[in-house]
Coordinates of N, CA and C and ligand atoms in Angstrom, one line a residue:
X1 N 57.2 74.0 -10.7 CA 58.0 73.3 -11.7 C 57.9 71.7 -11.6
X2 N 57.8 71.2 -12.6 CA 57.5 69.7 -12.7 C 58.8 69.1 -12.7
X3 N 58.9 68.0 -11.5 CA 60.0 67.2 -11.6 C 59.6 66.0 -11.1
X4 N 60.4 65.2 -10.8 CA 60.1 63.7 -10.5 C 59.4 63.6 -9.0
X5 N 59.7 64.6 -8.2 CA 58.9 64.6 -6.9 C 57.6 65.2 -7.0
X6 N 57.1 65.6 -8.1 CA 55.7 66.2 -8.2 C 55.0 65.1 -9.1
X7 N 55.4 63.9 -9.2 CA 54.5 62.8 -9.7 C 53.4 62.6 -9.1
X8 N 52.1 62.2 -9.8 CA 51.1 61.9 -8.8 C 51.3 60.4 -8.5
X9 N 50.6 60.1 -7.5 CA 50.7 58.8 -6.7 C 51.0 57.6 -7.7
X10 N 50.0 57.6 -8.6 CA 49.8 56.4 -9.3 C 51.0 56.3 -10.4
X11 N 51.3 57.5 -10.8 CA 52.5 57.6 -11.7 C 53.9 57.2 -11.1
X12 N 53.9 57.6 -9.9 CA 55.1 57.3 -9.1 C 55.2 55.6 -8.8
X13 N 54.0 55.1 -8.5 CA 54.0 53.8 -8.1 C 54.3 53.0 -9.3
X14 N 53.6 53.3 -10.5 CA 53.7 52.6 -11.8 C 55.2 52.6 -12.1
X15 N 55.9 53.8 -12.1 CA 57.3 53.9 -12.4 C 58.1 52.9 -11.7
X16 N 57.9 52.9 -10.4 CA 58.5 51.8 -9.5 C 58.3 50.5 -10.0
X17 N 57.2 50.2 -10.5 CA 57.0 48.9 -11.0 C 57.8 48.6 -12.4
X18 N 57.7 49.5 -13.1 CA 58.7 49.3 -14.3 C 60.3 49.2 -14.0
X19 N 60.6 49.9 -13.1 CA 62.0 50.0 -12.7 C 62.2 48.5 -12.2
X20 N 61.3 47.9 -11.3 CA 61.7 46.6 -10.9 C 61.7 45.4 -11.9
X21 N 60.4 45.6 -12.8 CA 60.5 44.6 -13.9 C 61.8 44.7 -14.7
X22 N 62.3 45.9 -14.9 CA 63.5 46.0 -15.9 C 64.5 45.2 -15.1
X23 N 64.7 45.6 -13.6 CA 65.7 44.9 -12.9 C 65.7 43.3 -13.0
X24 N 64.5 42.9 -12.8 CA 64.4 41.5 -12.8 C 64.8 40.8 -14.2
X25 N 64.4 41.6 -15.3 CA 64.9 41.1 -16.6 C 66.4 41.1 -16.7
X26 N 67.0 42.1 -16.1 CA 68.5 42.3 -16.1 C 69.2 41.0 -15.5
X27 N 68.4 40.8 -14.2 CA 69.0 39.6 -13.3 C 69.0 38.5 -14.1
X28 N 67.8 38.2 -14.9 CA 67.8 37.0 -15.7 C 68.8 36.7 -16.7
X29 N 69.1 37.8 -17.2 CA 70.2 37.8 -18.4 C 71.6 38.1 -17.9
X30 N 71.8 38.3 -16.5 CA 73.0 38.4 -16.0 C 73.9 37.1 -16.0
X31 N 75.1 37.2 -15.9 CA 75.9 35.9 -15.9 C 76.8 35.9 -14.5
X32 N 77.7 36.8 -14.4 CA 78.7 36.9 -13.2 C 78.0 37.0 -11.8
X33 N 78.7 36.2 -10.9 CA 78.0 36.2 -9.7 C 77.9 37.6 -8.9
X34 N 78.9 38.5 -9.4 CA 78.9 39.8 -8.7 C 77.9 40.7 -9.3
X35 N 77.6 40.5 -10.6 CA 76.6 41.3 -11.3 C 75.2 40.8 -10.8
X36 N 75.1 39.5 -10.6 CA 73.8 39.1 -10.1 C 73.5 39.4 -8.7
X37 N 74.4 39.6 -7.8 CA 74.3 39.9 -6.5 C 73.9 41.4 -6.4
X38 N 74.7 42.1 -7.2 CA 74.3 43.5 -7.3 C 72.8 44.0 -7.7
X39 N 72.5 43.1 -8.8 CA 71.1 43.4 -9.3 C 70.1 42.8 -8.2
X40 N 70.4 41.7 -7.7 CA 69.4 41.3 -6.6 C 69.2 42.1 -5.3
X41 N 70.4 42.8 -5.0 CA 70.2 43.6 -3.8 C 69.5 45.0 -4.4
X42 N 69.7 45.3 -5.5 CA 69.0 46.6 -6.0 C 67.5 46.1 -6.1
X43 N 67.1 45.0 -6.6 CA 65.7 44.6 -6.5 C 65.1 44.7 -5.2
X44 N 65.9 44.1 -4.2 CA 65.5 44.0 -2.7 C 65.2 45.4 -2.2
X45 N 66.1 46.3 -2.5 CA 66.2 47.8 -2.0 C 64.9 48.4 -2.6
X46 N 64.8 48.3 -3.9 CA 63.6 49.0 -4.7 C 62.3 48.3 -4.2
X47 N 62.3 47.0 -3.8 CA 60.9 46.6 -3.4 C 60.6 46.8 -2.1
X48 N 61.7 46.9 -1.2 CA 61.3 47.3 0.2 C 61.0 48.7 0.4
X49 N 61.7 49.6 -0.4 CA 61.2 51.0 -0.3 C 59.8 51.2 -0.8
X50 N 59.5 50.5 -2.0 CA 58.2 50.5 -2.5 C 57.1 50.0 -1.8
X51 N 57.3 48.9 -1.1 CA 56.3 48.3 -0.2 C 56.1 49.0 0.9
X52 N 57.2 49.7 1.4 CA 57.1 50.5 2.6 C 56.2 52.0 2.3
X53 N 56.4 52.6 1.3 CA 55.8 53.8 0.9 C 54.1 53.5 0.6
X54 N 53.9 52.2 0.0 CA 52.6 52.0 -0.2 C 51.9 51.6 1.2
X55 N 52.4 50.8 1.9 CA 52.0 50.5 3.3 C 51.8 51.8 4.3
X56 N 52.8 52.7 4.3 CA 52.8 53.8 5.0 C 51.6 54.9 4.6
X57 N 51.7 55.1 3.3 CA 51.0 56.1 2.7 C 49.8 55.8 1.8
X58 N 50.2 54.9 0.8 CA 49.1 54.7 -0.3 C 48.0 53.9 0.3
X59 N 48.2 52.6 0.8 CA 47.2 51.6 1.2 C 46.2 52.4 2.3
X60 N 46.8 53.0 3.3 CA 46.0 53.7 4.4 C 45.0 54.6 3.6
X61 N 45.5 55.4 2.8 CA 44.5 56.3 2.0 C 43.5 55.6 1.2
X62 N 43.9 54.5 0.8 CA 42.6 53.8 0.0 C 41.7 53.1 0.9
X63 N 41.9 53.0 2.2 CA 40.8 52.4 3.2 C 39.5 53.1 2.9
X64 N 38.6 52.3 2.7 CA 37.1 53.0 2.5 C 36.9 53.2 1.1
X65 N 38.0 53.5 0.3 CA 37.9 53.8 -1.1 C 38.0 52.5 -2.0
X66 N 38.8 51.6 -1.5 CA 39.0 50.5 -2.3 C 38.5 49.1 -1.7
X67 N 38.2 48.1 -2.4 CA 37.6 47.0 -1.9 C 38.6 46.5 -0.8
X68 N 38.0 46.2 0.4 CA 38.8 45.6 1.7 C 39.5 44.4 1.3
X69 N 39.0 43.4 0.6 CA 39.7 42.2 0.5 C 40.8 42.3 -0.3
X70 N 40.6 43.2 -1.4 CA 41.8 43.5 -2.3 C 43.0 44.1 -1.5
X71 N 42.7 45.0 -0.7 CA 43.7 45.8 0.2 C 44.3 44.8 1.1
X72 N 43.5 43.9 1.7 CA 44.2 42.9 2.6 C 45.0 41.9 1.8
X73 N 44.8 41.5 0.8 CA 45.5 40.6 -0.1 C 46.8 41.2 -0.4
X74 N 46.7 42.5 -0.8 CA 47.9 43.2 -1.1 C 49.0 43.1 0.0
X75 N 48.4 43.4 1.2 CA 49.2 43.4 2.3 C 49.9 42.0 2.5
X76 N 49.1 40.9 2.4 CA 49.7 39.6 2.6 C 50.7 39.3 1.4
X77 N 50.3 39.7 0.2 CA 51.2 39.4 -0.9 C 52.7 40.2 -0.8
X78 N 52.5 41.6 -0.2 CA 53.9 42.2 0.3 C 54.7 41.3 1.2
X79 N 53.9 40.9 2.3 CA 54.6 40.1 3.4 C 55.1 38.9 2.9
X80 N 54.4 38.2 1.9 CA 55.0 36.9 1.2 C 56.4 37.3 0.5
X81 N 56.2 38.3 -0.2 CA 57.4 38.8 -1.0 C 58.6 39.0 0.0
X82 N 58.4 39.7 1.1 CA 59.5 40.1 2.2 C 60.2 38.8 2.8
X83 N 59.4 37.6 2.9 CA 60.0 36.4 3.3 C 61.1 36.1 2.1
X84 N 60.9 36.2 0.8 CA 61.9 36.0 -0.2 C 63.1 37.0 -0.1
X85 N 62.6 38.3 0.0 CA 63.5 39.4 0.1 C 64.6 39.0 1.3
X86 N 64.1 38.7 2.4 CA 65.1 38.4 3.5 C 66.0 37.1 3.2
X87 N 65.3 36.1 2.6 CA 66.1 35.0 2.1 C 67.3 35.5 1.1
X88 N 66.9 36.3 0.1 CA 67.9 36.8 -0.9 C 68.8 37.5 -0.3
X89 N 68.4 38.5 0.6 CA 69.4 39.4 1.3 C 70.4 38.6 2.0
X90 N 69.9 37.5 2.7 CA 70.8 36.7 3.6 C 71.7 35.7 2.8
X91 N 71.4 35.5 1.5 CA 72.2 34.5 0.8 C 73.0 35.2 -0.3
X92 N 73.5 34.4 -1.2 CA 74.3 34.8 -2.3 C 74.3 33.9 -3.5
X93 N 74.8 34.5 -4.6 CA 74.6 33.9 -5.9 C 75.1 32.3 -5.9
X94 N 75.9 32.0 -4.9 CA 76.5 30.6 -4.9 C 75.6 29.6 -4.4
X95 N 74.5 30.2 -3.8 CA 73.4 29.5 -2.9 C 72.7 28.4 -4.1
X96 N 72.4 27.4 -3.7 CA 71.5 26.4 -4.5 C 70.2 26.9 -5.0
X97 N 69.6 27.7 -4.3 CA 68.2 28.3 -4.5 C 68.2 29.8 -4.8
X98 N 69.3 30.3 -5.1 CA 69.4 31.8 -5.1 C 68.6 32.3 -6.3
X99 N 68.9 31.7 -7.4 CA 68.2 32.2 -8.8 C 66.7 31.8 -8.6
X100 N 66.5 30.8 -8.1 CA 65.1 30.2 -8.0 C 64.3 31.1 -7.1
X101 N 64.8 31.8 -6.0 CA 64.3 32.7 -5.1 C 63.9 34.1 -5.9
X102 N 64.9 34.3 -6.6 CA 64.7 35.8 -7.4 C 63.7 35.4 -8.4
X103 N 63.6 34.4 -9.1 CA 62.6 34.1 -10.0 C 61.2 34.2 -9.5
X104 N 61.1 33.3 -8.4 CA 59.8 33.2 -7.7 C 59.3 34.6 -7.3
X105 N 60.2 35.3 -6.7 CA 60.1 36.8 -6.2 C 59.4 37.4 -7.4
X106 N 60.0 37.4 -8.5 CA 59.5 38.1 -9.8 C 58.2 37.9 -10.2
X107 N 58.0 36.4 -10.0 CA 56.6 36.1 -10.4 C 55.7 36.5 -9.3
X108 N 55.8 36.6 -8.0 CA 54.9 36.9 -7.2 C 54.6 38.5 -7.4
X109 N 55.7 39.2 -7.7 CA 55.6 40.6 -7.9 C 54.8 41.0 -9.2
X110 N 55.0 40.0 -10.2 CA 54.2 40.4 -11.4 C 52.8 40.0 -11.1
X111 N 52.4 39.1 -10.3 CA 50.9 38.9 -10.0 C 50.5 40.1 -9.1
X112 N 51.2 40.6 -8.2 CA 50.8 41.7 -7.3 C 50.5 43.0 -8.2
X113 N 51.6 43.4 -9.1 CA 51.4 44.5 -9.9 C 50.3 44.4 -10.8
X114 N 49.8 43.2 -11.2 CA 48.7 43.1 -12.0 C 47.3 43.5 -11.1
X115 N 47.2 43.1 -9.9 CA 46.2 43.3 -9.2 C 46.2 44.8 -8.8
X116 N 47.4 45.5 -8.7 CA 47.3 46.9 -8.3 C 46.9 47.8 -9.8
X117 N 47.3 47.3 -10.9 CA 47.4 48.1 -12.1 C 46.1 47.8 -13.0
X118 N 45.4 46.6 -12.6 CA 44.3 46.0 -13.5 C 43.3 47.3 -13.7
X119 N 43.0 47.2 -15.0 CA 41.9 48.3 -15.2 C 40.4 48.0 -14.6
X120 N 39.8 49.1 -14.4 CA 38.6 49.3 -13.9 C 38.6 48.4 -12.2
X121 N 38.9 47.2 -12.1 CA 38.6 46.7 -10.7 C 40.0 46.7 -10.0
X122 N 41.1 47.1 -10.7 CA 42.5 46.9 -9.9 C 42.3 48.2 -8.8
X123 N 43.3 47.9 -7.9 CA 43.5 48.9 -6.8 C 43.6 50.4 -7.3
X124 N 44.6 50.6 -8.2 CA 44.8 52.1 -8.6 C 43.6 52.5 -9.2
X125 N 42.8 51.8 -10.1 CA 41.5 52.3 -10.8 C 40.6 52.5 -9.8
X126 N 40.4 51.6 -8.8 CA 39.3 52.1 -7.7 C 39.7 53.2 -6.9
X127 N 41.1 53.5 -6.8 CA 41.4 54.6 -5.9 C 41.3 56.0 -6.7
X128 N 41.6 55.8 -7.9 CA 41.4 56.9 -8.9 C 39.8 57.3 -9.0
X129 N 39.0 56.4 -9.2 CA 37.6 56.6 -9.4 C 37.1 57.1 -8.0
X130 N 37.6 56.9 -6.8 CA 37.0 57.2 -5.7 C 37.5 58.7 -5.3
X131 N 38.5 59.4 -6.1 CA 38.8 60.7 -6.0 C 39.8 60.9 -5.1
X132 N 40.7 59.9 -4.7 CA 41.9 60.1 -3.7 C 42.8 61.4 -4.2
X133 N 43.3 62.0 -3.4 CA 44.2 63.3 -3.7 C 45.6 62.7 -4.2
X134 N 45.8 62.5 -5.4 CA 46.9 61.8 -5.9 C 48.0 62.6 -6.0
X135 N 48.1 63.9 -6.1 CA 49.0 64.8 -6.1 C 49.6 64.9 -4.6
X136 N 48.8 65.0 -3.6 CA 49.4 65.1 -2.4 C 50.0 63.8 -1.8
X137 N 49.4 62.7 -2.3 CA 50.0 61.3 -1.9 C 51.2 61.2 -2.6
X138 N 51.2 61.6 -3.8 CA 52.5 61.4 -4.6 C 53.7 62.2 -3.8
X139 N 53.5 63.3 -3.6 CA 54.4 64.2 -2.9 C 54.9 63.5 -1.6
X140 N 54.1 63.1 -0.8 CA 54.3 62.3 0.5 C 55.2 61.1 0.2
X141 N 54.7 60.2 -0.8 CA 55.5 59.2 -1.1 C 56.8 59.4 -1.6
X142 N 57.0 60.4 -2.5 CA 58.4 60.8 -3.1 C 59.2 61.2 -1.8
X143 N 58.7 61.9 -0.9 CA 59.5 62.3 0.3 C 60.0 61.2 1.0
X144 N 59.2 60.3 1.3 CA 59.5 59.1 2.3 C 60.5 58.4 1.4
X145 N 60.3 58.2 0.1 CA 61.3 57.3 -0.7 C 62.5 57.9 -0.7
X146 N 62.7 59.1 -0.9 CA 64.0 59.7 -0.9 C 64.7 59.5 0.6
X147 N 63.9 59.8 1.7 CA 64.5 59.6 2.8 C 65.0 58.1 3.0
X148 N 64.1 57.0 2.8 CA 64.4 55.7 2.9 C 65.7 55.2 2.1
X149 N 65.7 55.9 0.8 CA 66.9 55.7 0.1 C 68.1 56.0 0.8
X150 N 68.2 57.1 1.3 CA 69.5 57.5 2.0 C 69.7 56.8 3.2
X151 N 68.7 56.2 4.0 CA 69.0 55.4 5.1 C 69.5 54.0 4.8
X152 N 68.8 53.6 3.8 CA 69.2 52.2 3.3 C 70.5 52.1 2.5
X153 N 70.8 53.1 1.8 CA 72.2 53.1 1.1 C 73.2 53.3 2.2
X154 N 73.1 53.9 3.4 CA 73.9 54.0 4.2 C 74.2 52.7 5.2
X155 N 73.0 52.3 5.9 CA 73.1 51.3 6.7 C 72.5 49.8 6.1
X156 N 72.3 49.7 4.9 CA 71.6 48.5 4.3 C 70.3 48.4 4.8
X157 N 69.7 47.3 4.3 CA 68.2 47.0 4.4 C 68.0 46.6 5.8
X158 N 66.9 47.0 6.6 CA 66.4 46.3 7.9 C 65.8 45.0 7.5
X159 N 65.6 44.3 8.5 CA 64.8 43.1 8.5 C 63.4 43.5 8.1
X160 N 62.8 42.9 7.0 CA 61.6 43.3 6.8 C 60.4 43.2 7.9
X161 N 59.5 44.1 7.8 CA 58.5 43.9 8.9 C 57.2 43.3 8.2
X162 N 56.6 42.2 8.8 CA 55.6 41.4 8.1 C 54.5 41.4 9.0
X163 N 53.6 42.5 9.1 CA 52.5 42.7 10.0 C 51.6 41.8 9.8
X164 N 51.3 41.2 8.7 CA 50.3 40.2 8.4 C 50.5 38.8 8.9
X165 N 51.7 38.4 9.0 CA 52.1 37.1 9.3 C 52.1 36.8 10.6
X166 N 51.7 35.7 11.1 CA 51.6 35.4 12.6 C 52.6 34.1 12.9
X167 N 52.8 33.4 11.9 CA 53.6 32.0 12.3 C 55.0 32.2 11.8
X168 N 55.2 33.2 10.9 CA 56.5 33.6 10.6 C 57.1 34.6 11.1
X169 N 58.3 34.6 11.8 CA 59.1 35.8 12.2 C 60.2 35.9 11.4
X170 N 60.6 37.1 10.9 CA 61.8 37.4 10.2 C 63.0 37.9 10.9
X171 N 62.6 38.4 12.2 CA 63.7 38.9 13.1 C 64.2 38.0 14.3
Ligands
FE2_1 FE1 53.1 48.4 -6.2
FE2_2 FE1 52.0 46.7 -3.6

């Protein structure tokens, strides 16, 4: 039976991208501090889970199938975004740079999503062309996503892991 947990890998990741884009739009339109903080926290949670399932499951599966430089850049882009996620998590809507941090994060993500979704030379297109097992990857990512959501909803977000950064420590 088809349900959300049987989405193929690319459909799942693209749906996440759309969810986050919508949240960024809602943040931009929001006015009250409480509303803004709730949306920013939701953005941080969605992005943290999305980055983790890509890093744990999708990107490793792309090794050898997708241009290596593109994969490396994607990892560094994730880690760059995590710096801002950690900042937003530690701050609040009254901070001087809070809105600016959310805005810059949205711009970084917009660029990153383009690199993943670009036709032909984008990461997803290359992965599809190489014949990756999208159904089983989708299933694995849906399972990890579900598990992470439960953990983060209970205990909050962990400090992001930034494996590609050498001079910046977030913990
Ligand atoms: Fe993505
Ligand atoms: Fe990504």
